Structures are given as C-alpha cells and as structure tokens.
mmCIF file of N, CA and C in Angstrom:
data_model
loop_
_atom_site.group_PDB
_atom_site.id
_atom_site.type_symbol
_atom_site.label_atom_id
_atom_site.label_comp_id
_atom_site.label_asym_id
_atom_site.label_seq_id
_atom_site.Cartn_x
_atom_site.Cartn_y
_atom_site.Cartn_z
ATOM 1 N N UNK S 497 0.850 -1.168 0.000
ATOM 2 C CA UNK S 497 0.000 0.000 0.000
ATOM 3 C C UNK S 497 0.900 1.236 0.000
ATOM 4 N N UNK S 498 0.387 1.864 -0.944
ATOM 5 C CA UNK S 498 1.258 3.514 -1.199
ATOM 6 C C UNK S 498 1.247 4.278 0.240
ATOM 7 N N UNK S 499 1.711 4.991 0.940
ATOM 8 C CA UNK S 499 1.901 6.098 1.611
ATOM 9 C C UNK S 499 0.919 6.969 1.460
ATOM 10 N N UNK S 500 -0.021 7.163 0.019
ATOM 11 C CA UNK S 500 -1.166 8.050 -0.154
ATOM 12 C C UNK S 500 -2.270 7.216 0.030
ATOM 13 N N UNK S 501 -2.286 6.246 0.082
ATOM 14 C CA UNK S 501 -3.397 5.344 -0.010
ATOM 15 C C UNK S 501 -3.811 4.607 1.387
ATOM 16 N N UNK S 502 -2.892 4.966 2.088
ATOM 17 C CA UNK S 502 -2.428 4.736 3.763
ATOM 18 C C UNK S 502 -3.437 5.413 4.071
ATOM 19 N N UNK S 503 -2.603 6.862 3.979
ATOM 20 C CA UNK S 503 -2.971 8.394 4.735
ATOM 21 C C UNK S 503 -4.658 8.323 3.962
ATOM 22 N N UNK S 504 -5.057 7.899 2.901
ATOM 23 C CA UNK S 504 -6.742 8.033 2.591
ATOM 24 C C UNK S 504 -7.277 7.247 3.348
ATOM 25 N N UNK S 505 -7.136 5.720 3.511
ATOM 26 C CA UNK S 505 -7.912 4.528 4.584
ATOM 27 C C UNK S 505 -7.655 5.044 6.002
ATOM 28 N N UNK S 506 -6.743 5.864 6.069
ATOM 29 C CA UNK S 506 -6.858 6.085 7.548
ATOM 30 C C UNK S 506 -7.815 7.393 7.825
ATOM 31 N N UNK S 507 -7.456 8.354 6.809
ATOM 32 C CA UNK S 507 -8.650 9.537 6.930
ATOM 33 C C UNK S 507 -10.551 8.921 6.963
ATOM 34 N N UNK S 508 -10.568 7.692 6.082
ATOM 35 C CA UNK S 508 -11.656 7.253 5.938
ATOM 36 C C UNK S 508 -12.395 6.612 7.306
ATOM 37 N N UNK S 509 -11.440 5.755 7.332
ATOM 38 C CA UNK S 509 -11.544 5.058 8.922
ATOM 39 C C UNK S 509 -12.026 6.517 10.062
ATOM 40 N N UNK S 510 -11.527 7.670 10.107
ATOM 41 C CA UNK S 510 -11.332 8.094 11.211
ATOM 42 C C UNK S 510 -13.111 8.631 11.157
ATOM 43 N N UNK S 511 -13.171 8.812 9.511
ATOM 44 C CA UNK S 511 -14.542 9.681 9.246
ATOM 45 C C UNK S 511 -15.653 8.745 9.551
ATOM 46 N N UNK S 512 -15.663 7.781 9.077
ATOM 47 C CA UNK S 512 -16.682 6.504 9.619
ATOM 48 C C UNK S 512 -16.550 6.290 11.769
ATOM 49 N N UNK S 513 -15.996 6.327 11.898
ATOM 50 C CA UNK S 513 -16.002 6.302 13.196
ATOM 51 C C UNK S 513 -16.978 7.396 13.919
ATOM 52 N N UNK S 514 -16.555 8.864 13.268
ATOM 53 C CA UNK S 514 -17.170 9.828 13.873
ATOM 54 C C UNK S 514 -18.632 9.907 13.469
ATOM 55 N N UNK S 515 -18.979 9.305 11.884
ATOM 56 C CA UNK S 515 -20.322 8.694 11.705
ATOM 57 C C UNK S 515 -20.922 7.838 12.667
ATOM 58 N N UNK S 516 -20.293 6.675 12.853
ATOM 59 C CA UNK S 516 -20.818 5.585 13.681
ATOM 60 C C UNK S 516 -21.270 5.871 14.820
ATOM 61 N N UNK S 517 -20.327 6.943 15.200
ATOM 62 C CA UNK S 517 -20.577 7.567 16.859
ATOM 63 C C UNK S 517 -21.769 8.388 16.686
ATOM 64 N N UNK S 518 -21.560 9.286 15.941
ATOM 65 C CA UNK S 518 -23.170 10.020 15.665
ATOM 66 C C UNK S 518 -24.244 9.761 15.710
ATOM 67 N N UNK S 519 -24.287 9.076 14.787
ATOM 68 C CA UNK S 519 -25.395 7.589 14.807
ATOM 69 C C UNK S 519 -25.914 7.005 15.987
ATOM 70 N N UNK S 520 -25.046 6.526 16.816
ATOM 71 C CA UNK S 520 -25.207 5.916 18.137
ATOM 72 C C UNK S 520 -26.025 7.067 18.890
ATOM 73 N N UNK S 521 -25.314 8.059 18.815
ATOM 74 C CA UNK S 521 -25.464 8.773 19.855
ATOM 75 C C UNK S 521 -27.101 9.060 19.559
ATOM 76 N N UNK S 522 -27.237 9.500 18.470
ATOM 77 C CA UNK S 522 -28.856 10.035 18.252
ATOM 78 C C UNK S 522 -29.424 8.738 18.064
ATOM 79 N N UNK S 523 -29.272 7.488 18.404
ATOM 80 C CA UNK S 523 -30.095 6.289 18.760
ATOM 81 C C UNK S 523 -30.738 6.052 17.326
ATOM 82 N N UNK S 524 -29.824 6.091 16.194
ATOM 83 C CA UNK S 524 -30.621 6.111 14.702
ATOM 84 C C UNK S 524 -30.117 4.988 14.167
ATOM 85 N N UNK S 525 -29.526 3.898 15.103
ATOM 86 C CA UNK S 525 -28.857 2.874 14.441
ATOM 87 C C UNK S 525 -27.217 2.107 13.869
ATOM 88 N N UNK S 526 -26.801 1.567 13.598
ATOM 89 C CA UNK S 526 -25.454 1.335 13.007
ATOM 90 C C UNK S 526 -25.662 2.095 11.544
ATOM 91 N N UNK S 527 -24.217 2.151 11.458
ATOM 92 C CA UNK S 527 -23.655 2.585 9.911
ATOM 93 C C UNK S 527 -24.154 1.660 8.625
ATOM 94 N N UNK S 528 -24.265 1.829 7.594
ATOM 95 C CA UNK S 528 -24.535 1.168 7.014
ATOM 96 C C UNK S 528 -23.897 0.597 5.655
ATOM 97 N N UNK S 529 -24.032 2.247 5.123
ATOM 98 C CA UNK S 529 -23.639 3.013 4.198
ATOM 99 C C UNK S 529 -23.347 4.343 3.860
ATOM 100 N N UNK S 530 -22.223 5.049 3.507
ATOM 101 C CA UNK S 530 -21.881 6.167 3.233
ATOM 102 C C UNK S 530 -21.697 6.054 2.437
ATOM 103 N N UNK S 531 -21.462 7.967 1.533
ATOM 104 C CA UNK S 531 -20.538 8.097 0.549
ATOM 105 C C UNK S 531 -19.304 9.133 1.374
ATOM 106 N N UNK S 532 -18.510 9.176 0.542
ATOM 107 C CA UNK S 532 -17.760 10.738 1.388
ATOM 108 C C UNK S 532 -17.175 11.308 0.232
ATOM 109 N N UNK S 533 -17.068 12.441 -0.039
ATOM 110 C CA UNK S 533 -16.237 13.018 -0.775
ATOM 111 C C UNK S 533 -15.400 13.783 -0.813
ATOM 112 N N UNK S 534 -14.209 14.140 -1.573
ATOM 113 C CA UNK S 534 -13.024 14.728 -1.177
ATOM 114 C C UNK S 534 -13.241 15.520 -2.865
ATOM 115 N N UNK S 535 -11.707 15.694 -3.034
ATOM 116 C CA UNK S 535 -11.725 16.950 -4.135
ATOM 117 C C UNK S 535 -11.859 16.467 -5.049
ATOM 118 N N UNK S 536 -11.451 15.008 -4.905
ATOM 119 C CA UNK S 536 -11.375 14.546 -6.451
ATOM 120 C C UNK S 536 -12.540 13.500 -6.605
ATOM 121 N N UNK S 537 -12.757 12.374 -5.197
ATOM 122 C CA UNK S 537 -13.539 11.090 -5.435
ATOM 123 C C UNK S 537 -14.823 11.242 -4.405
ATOM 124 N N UNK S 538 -14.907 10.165 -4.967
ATOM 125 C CA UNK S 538 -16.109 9.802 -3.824
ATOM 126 C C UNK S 538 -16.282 8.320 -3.397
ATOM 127 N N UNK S 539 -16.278 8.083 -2.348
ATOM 128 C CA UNK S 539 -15.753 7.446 -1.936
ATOM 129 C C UNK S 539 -16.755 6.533 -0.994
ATOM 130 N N UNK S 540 -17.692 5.053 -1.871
ATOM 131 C CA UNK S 540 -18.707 4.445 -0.948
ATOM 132 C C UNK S 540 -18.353 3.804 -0.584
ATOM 133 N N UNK S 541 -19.094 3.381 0.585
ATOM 134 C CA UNK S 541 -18.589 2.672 1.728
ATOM 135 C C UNK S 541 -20.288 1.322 2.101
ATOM 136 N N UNK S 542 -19.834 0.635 2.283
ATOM 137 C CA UNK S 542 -20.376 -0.386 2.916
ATOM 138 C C UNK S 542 -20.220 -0.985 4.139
ATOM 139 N N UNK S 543 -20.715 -1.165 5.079
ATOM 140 C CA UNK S 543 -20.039 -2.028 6.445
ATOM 141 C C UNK S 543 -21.278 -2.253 6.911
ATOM 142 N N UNK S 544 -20.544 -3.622 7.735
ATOM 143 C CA UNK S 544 -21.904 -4.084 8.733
ATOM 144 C C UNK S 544 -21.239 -4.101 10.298
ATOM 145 N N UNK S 545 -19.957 -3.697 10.358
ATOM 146 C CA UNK S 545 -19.754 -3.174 11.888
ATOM 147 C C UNK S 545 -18.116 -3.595 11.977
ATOM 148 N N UNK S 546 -18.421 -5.089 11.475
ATOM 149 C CA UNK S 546 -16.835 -5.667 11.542
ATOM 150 C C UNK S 546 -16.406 -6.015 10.027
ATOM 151 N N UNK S 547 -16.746 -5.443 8.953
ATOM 152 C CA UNK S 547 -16.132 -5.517 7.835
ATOM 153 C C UNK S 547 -16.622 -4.016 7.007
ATOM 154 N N UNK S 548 -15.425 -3.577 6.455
ATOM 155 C CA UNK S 548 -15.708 -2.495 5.615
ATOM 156 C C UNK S 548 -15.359 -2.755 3.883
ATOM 157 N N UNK S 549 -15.828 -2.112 3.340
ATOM 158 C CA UNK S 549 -16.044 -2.624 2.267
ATOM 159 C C UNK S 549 -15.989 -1.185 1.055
ATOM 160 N N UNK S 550 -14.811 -0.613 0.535
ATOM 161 C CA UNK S 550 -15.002 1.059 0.109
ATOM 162 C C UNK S 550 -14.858 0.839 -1.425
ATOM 163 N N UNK S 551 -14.922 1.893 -2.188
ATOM 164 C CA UNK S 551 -15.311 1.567 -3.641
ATOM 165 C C UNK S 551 -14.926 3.285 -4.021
ATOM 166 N N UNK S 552 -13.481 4.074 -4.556
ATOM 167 C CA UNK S 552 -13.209 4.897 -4.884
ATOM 168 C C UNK S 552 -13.891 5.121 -6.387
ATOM 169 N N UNK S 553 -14.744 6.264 -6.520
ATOM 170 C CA UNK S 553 -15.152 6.304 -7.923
ATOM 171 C C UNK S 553 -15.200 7.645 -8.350
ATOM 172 N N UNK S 554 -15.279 8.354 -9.722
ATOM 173 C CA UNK S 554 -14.919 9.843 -9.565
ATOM 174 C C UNK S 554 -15.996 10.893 -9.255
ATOM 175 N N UNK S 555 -15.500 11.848 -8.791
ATOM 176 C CA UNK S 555 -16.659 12.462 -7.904
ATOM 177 C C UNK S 555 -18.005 13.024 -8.522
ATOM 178 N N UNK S 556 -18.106 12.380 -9.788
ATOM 179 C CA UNK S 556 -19.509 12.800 -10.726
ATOM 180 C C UNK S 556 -20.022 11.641 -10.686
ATOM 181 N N UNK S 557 -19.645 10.560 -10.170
ATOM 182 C CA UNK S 557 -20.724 9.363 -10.199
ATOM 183 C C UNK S 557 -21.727 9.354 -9.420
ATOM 184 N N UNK S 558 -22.835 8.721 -10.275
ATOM 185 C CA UNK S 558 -24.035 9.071 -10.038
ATOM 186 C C UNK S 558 -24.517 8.357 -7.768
ATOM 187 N N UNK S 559 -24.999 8.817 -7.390
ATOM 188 C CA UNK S 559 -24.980 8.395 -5.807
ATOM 189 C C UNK S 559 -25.484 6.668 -6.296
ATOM 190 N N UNK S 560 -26.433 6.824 -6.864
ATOM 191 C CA UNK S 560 -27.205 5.461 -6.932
ATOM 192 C C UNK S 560 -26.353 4.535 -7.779
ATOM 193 N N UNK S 561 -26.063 4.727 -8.721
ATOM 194 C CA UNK S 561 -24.819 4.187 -9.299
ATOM 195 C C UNK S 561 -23.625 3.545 -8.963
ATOM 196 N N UNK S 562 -23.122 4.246 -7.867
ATOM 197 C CA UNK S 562 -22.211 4.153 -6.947
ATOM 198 C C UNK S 562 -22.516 3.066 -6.216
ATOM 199 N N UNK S 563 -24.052 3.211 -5.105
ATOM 200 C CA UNK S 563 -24.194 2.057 -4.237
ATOM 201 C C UNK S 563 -24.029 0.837 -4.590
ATOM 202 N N UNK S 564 -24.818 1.023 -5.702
ATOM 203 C CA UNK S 564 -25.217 -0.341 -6.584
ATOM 204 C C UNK S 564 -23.422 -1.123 -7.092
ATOM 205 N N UNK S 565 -22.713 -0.241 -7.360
ATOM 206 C CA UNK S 565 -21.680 -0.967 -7.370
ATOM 207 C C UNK S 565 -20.275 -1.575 -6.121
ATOM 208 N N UNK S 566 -21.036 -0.290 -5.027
ATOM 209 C CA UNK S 566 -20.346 -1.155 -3.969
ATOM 210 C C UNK S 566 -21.324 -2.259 -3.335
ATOM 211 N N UNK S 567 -22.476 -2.379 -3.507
ATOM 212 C CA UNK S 567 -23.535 -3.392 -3.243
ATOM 213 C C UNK S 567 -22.631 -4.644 -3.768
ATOM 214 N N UNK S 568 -22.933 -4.263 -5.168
ATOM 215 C CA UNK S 568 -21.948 -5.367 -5.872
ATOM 216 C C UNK S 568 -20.576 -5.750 -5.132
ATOM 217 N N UNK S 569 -19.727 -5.170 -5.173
ATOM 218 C CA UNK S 569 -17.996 -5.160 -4.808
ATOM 219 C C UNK S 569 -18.665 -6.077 -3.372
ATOM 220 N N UNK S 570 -19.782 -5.594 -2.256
ATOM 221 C CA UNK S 570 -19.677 -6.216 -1.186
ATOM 222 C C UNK S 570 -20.283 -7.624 -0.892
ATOM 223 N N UNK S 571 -21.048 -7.719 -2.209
ATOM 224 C CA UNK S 571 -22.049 -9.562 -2.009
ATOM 225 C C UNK S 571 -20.210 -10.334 -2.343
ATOM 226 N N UNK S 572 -19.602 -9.501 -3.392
ATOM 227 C CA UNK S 572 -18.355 -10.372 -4.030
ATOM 228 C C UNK S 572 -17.348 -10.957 -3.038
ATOM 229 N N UNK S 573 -17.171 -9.661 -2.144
ATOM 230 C CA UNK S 573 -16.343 -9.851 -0.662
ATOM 231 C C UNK S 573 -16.955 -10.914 0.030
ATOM 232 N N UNK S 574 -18.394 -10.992 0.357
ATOM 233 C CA UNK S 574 -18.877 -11.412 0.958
ATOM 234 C C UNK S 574 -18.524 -12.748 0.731
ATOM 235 N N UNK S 575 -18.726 -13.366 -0.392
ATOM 236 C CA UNK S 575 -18.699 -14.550 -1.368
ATOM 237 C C UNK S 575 -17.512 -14.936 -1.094
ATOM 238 N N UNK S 576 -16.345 -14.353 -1.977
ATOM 239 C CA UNK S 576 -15.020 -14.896 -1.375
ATOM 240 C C UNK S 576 -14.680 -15.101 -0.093
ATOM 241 N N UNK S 577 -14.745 -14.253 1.226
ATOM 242 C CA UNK S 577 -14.521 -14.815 2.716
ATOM 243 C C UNK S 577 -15.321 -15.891 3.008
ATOM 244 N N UNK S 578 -16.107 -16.222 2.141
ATOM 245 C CA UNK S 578 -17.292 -17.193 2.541
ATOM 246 C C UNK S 578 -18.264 -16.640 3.891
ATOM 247 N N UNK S 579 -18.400 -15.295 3.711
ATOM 248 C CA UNK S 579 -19.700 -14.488 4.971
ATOM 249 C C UNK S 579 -20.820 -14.865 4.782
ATOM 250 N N UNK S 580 -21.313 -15.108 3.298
ATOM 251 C CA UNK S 580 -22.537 -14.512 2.744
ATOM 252 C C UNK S 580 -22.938 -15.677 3.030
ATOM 253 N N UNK S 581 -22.640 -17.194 3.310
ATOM 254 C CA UNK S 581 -23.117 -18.306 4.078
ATOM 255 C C UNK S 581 -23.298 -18.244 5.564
ATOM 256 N N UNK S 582 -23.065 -17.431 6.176
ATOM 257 C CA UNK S 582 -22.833 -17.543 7.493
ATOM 258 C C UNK S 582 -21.343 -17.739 7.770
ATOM 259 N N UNK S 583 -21.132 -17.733 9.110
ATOM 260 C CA UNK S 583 -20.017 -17.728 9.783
ATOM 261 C C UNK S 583 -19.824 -19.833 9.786
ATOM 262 N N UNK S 584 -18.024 -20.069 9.754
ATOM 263 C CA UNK S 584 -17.956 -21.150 9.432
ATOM 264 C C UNK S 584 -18.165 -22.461 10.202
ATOM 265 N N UNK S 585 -18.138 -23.426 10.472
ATOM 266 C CA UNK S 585 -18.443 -24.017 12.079
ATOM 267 C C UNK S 585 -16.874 -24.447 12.438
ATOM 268 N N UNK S 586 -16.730 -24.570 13.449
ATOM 269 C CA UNK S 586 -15.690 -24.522 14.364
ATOM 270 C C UNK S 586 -14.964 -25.690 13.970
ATOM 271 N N UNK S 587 -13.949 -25.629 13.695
ATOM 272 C CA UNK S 587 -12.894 -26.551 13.164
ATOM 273 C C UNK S 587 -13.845 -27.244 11.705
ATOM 274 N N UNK S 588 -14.331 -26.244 10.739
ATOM 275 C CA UNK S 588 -14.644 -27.016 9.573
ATOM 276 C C UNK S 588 -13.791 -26.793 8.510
ATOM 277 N N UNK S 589 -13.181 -28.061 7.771
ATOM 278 C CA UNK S 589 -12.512 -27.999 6.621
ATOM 279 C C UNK S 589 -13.531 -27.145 5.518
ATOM 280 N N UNK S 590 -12.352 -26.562 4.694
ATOM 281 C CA UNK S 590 -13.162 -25.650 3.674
ATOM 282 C C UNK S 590 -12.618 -25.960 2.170
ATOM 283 N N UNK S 591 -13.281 -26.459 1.434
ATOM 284 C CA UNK S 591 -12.738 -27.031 0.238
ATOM 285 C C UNK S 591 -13.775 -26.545 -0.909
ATOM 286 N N UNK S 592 -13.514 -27.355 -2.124
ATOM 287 C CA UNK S 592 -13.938 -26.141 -3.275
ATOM 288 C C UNK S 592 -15.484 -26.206 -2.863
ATOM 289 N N UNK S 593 -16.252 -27.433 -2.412
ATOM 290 C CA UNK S 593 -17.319 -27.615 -2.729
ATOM 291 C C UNK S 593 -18.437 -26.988 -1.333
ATOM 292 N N UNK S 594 -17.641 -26.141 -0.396
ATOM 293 C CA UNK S 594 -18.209 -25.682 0.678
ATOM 294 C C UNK S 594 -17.187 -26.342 1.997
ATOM 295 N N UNK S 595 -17.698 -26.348 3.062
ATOM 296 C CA UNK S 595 -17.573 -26.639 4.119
ATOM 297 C C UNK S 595 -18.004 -28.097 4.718
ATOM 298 N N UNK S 596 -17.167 -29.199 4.829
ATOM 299 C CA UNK S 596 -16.925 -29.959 5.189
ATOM 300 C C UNK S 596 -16.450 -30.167 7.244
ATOM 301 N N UNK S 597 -16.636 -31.521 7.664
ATOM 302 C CA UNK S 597 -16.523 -31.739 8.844
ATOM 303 C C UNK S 597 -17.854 -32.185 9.659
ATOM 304 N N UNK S 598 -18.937 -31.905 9.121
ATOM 305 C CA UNK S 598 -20.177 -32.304 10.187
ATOM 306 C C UNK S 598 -21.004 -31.194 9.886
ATOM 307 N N UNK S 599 -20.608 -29.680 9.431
ATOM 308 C CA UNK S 599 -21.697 -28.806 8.860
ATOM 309 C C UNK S 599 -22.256 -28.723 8.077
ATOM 310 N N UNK S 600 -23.503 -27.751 7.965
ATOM 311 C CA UNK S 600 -24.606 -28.083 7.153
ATOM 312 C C UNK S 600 -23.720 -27.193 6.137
ATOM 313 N N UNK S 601 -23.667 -27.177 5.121
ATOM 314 C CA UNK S 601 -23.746 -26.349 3.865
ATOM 315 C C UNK S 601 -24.897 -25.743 3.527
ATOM 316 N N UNK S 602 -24.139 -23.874 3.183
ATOM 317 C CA UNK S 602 -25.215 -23.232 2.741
ATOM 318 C C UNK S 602 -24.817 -22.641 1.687
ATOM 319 N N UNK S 603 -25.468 -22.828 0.324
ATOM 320 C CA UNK S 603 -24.644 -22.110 -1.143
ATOM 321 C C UNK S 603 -25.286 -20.837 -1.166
ATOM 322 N N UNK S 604 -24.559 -19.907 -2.108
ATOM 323 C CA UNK S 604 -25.040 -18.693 -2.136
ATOM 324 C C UNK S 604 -24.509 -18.641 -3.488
ATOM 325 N N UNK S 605 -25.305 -17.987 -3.985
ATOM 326 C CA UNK S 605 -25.051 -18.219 -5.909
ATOM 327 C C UNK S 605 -25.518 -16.134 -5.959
#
C-alpha cells in the first residue's frame, strides 16, 4: 500500500467512526452506508460493523450508481470470505465444494 493510499484509509476510517458515533449517539442505528467526498472522489462505503467494504469512484458518479456498485464489490467480498453463508463451524474444513466436517452447507449463488 502507497503512503497516499495509507494516509486516505486512515482519513476514511477516522470519518466513519465519527459517523458511527453520531449515529449511536442520536439512537438512529449502526452505519450502514456512506458516501464521502473529497476533491477529487467519492468514496462508498459499505459495512456491517466488523467488515468495511469502500469503492473509490470519480466524484460525478451518479450516488445510486455508486451504491449499486459497492452493493456489488460487497455480495463479491462477501462470497469470497465465505460471509454470505454464514459464519464457518468450528474446526470445519473448507474445500472447493463448501464446508466440510459435520456442517450443514449453505450455497449462495
């Protein structure tokens, strides 16, 4: 990771936090989704508390446009960590065809 690209995830991080806290504070719920923008991008965001999920795009993209493609970027994340099944069961082998060991398998297409 570049030195500029550091100093942006960490500016981002700090800005979602002070969201999250906001949020809390006026009892309106967790974060969900943002955008943020700076001079040049814009910058959506996805999270469900313990995973973030950001999508740099240029700062004329359309808001809805945008979600829809970090929507996208985040089912994909989701998919690859294997989230979007649930969390894995405790000591389960993980091989191409799902999760092995005694758990149920759940596909997500």
């Amino acid at each position: 990771m570049t030195d500029d690209a550091k100093d942006v995830a960490e500016a981002l991080a700090r800005t979602l936090q002070v969201a999250t806290a906001a949020l809390r504070r006026a009892a309106l719920g967790p974060l969900h989704r943002a955008i943020v923008e700076d001079r040049r991008d814009a910058v959506f965001t996805r999270t469900d508390g313990e995973l973030i999920v950001s999508l740099a795009l240029p700062r004329a993209t359309d808001p809805t446009a945008g979600l829809l493609d970090v929507n996208r970027l985040w089912s994909a994340t989701q998919h690859e960590l294997g989230l979007a099944a649930g969390p894995p069961c405790r000591g389960a082998l993980i091989h191409a065809g799902g999760y092995a060991g005694g758990c149920s398998t759940r596909r997500v297409s």
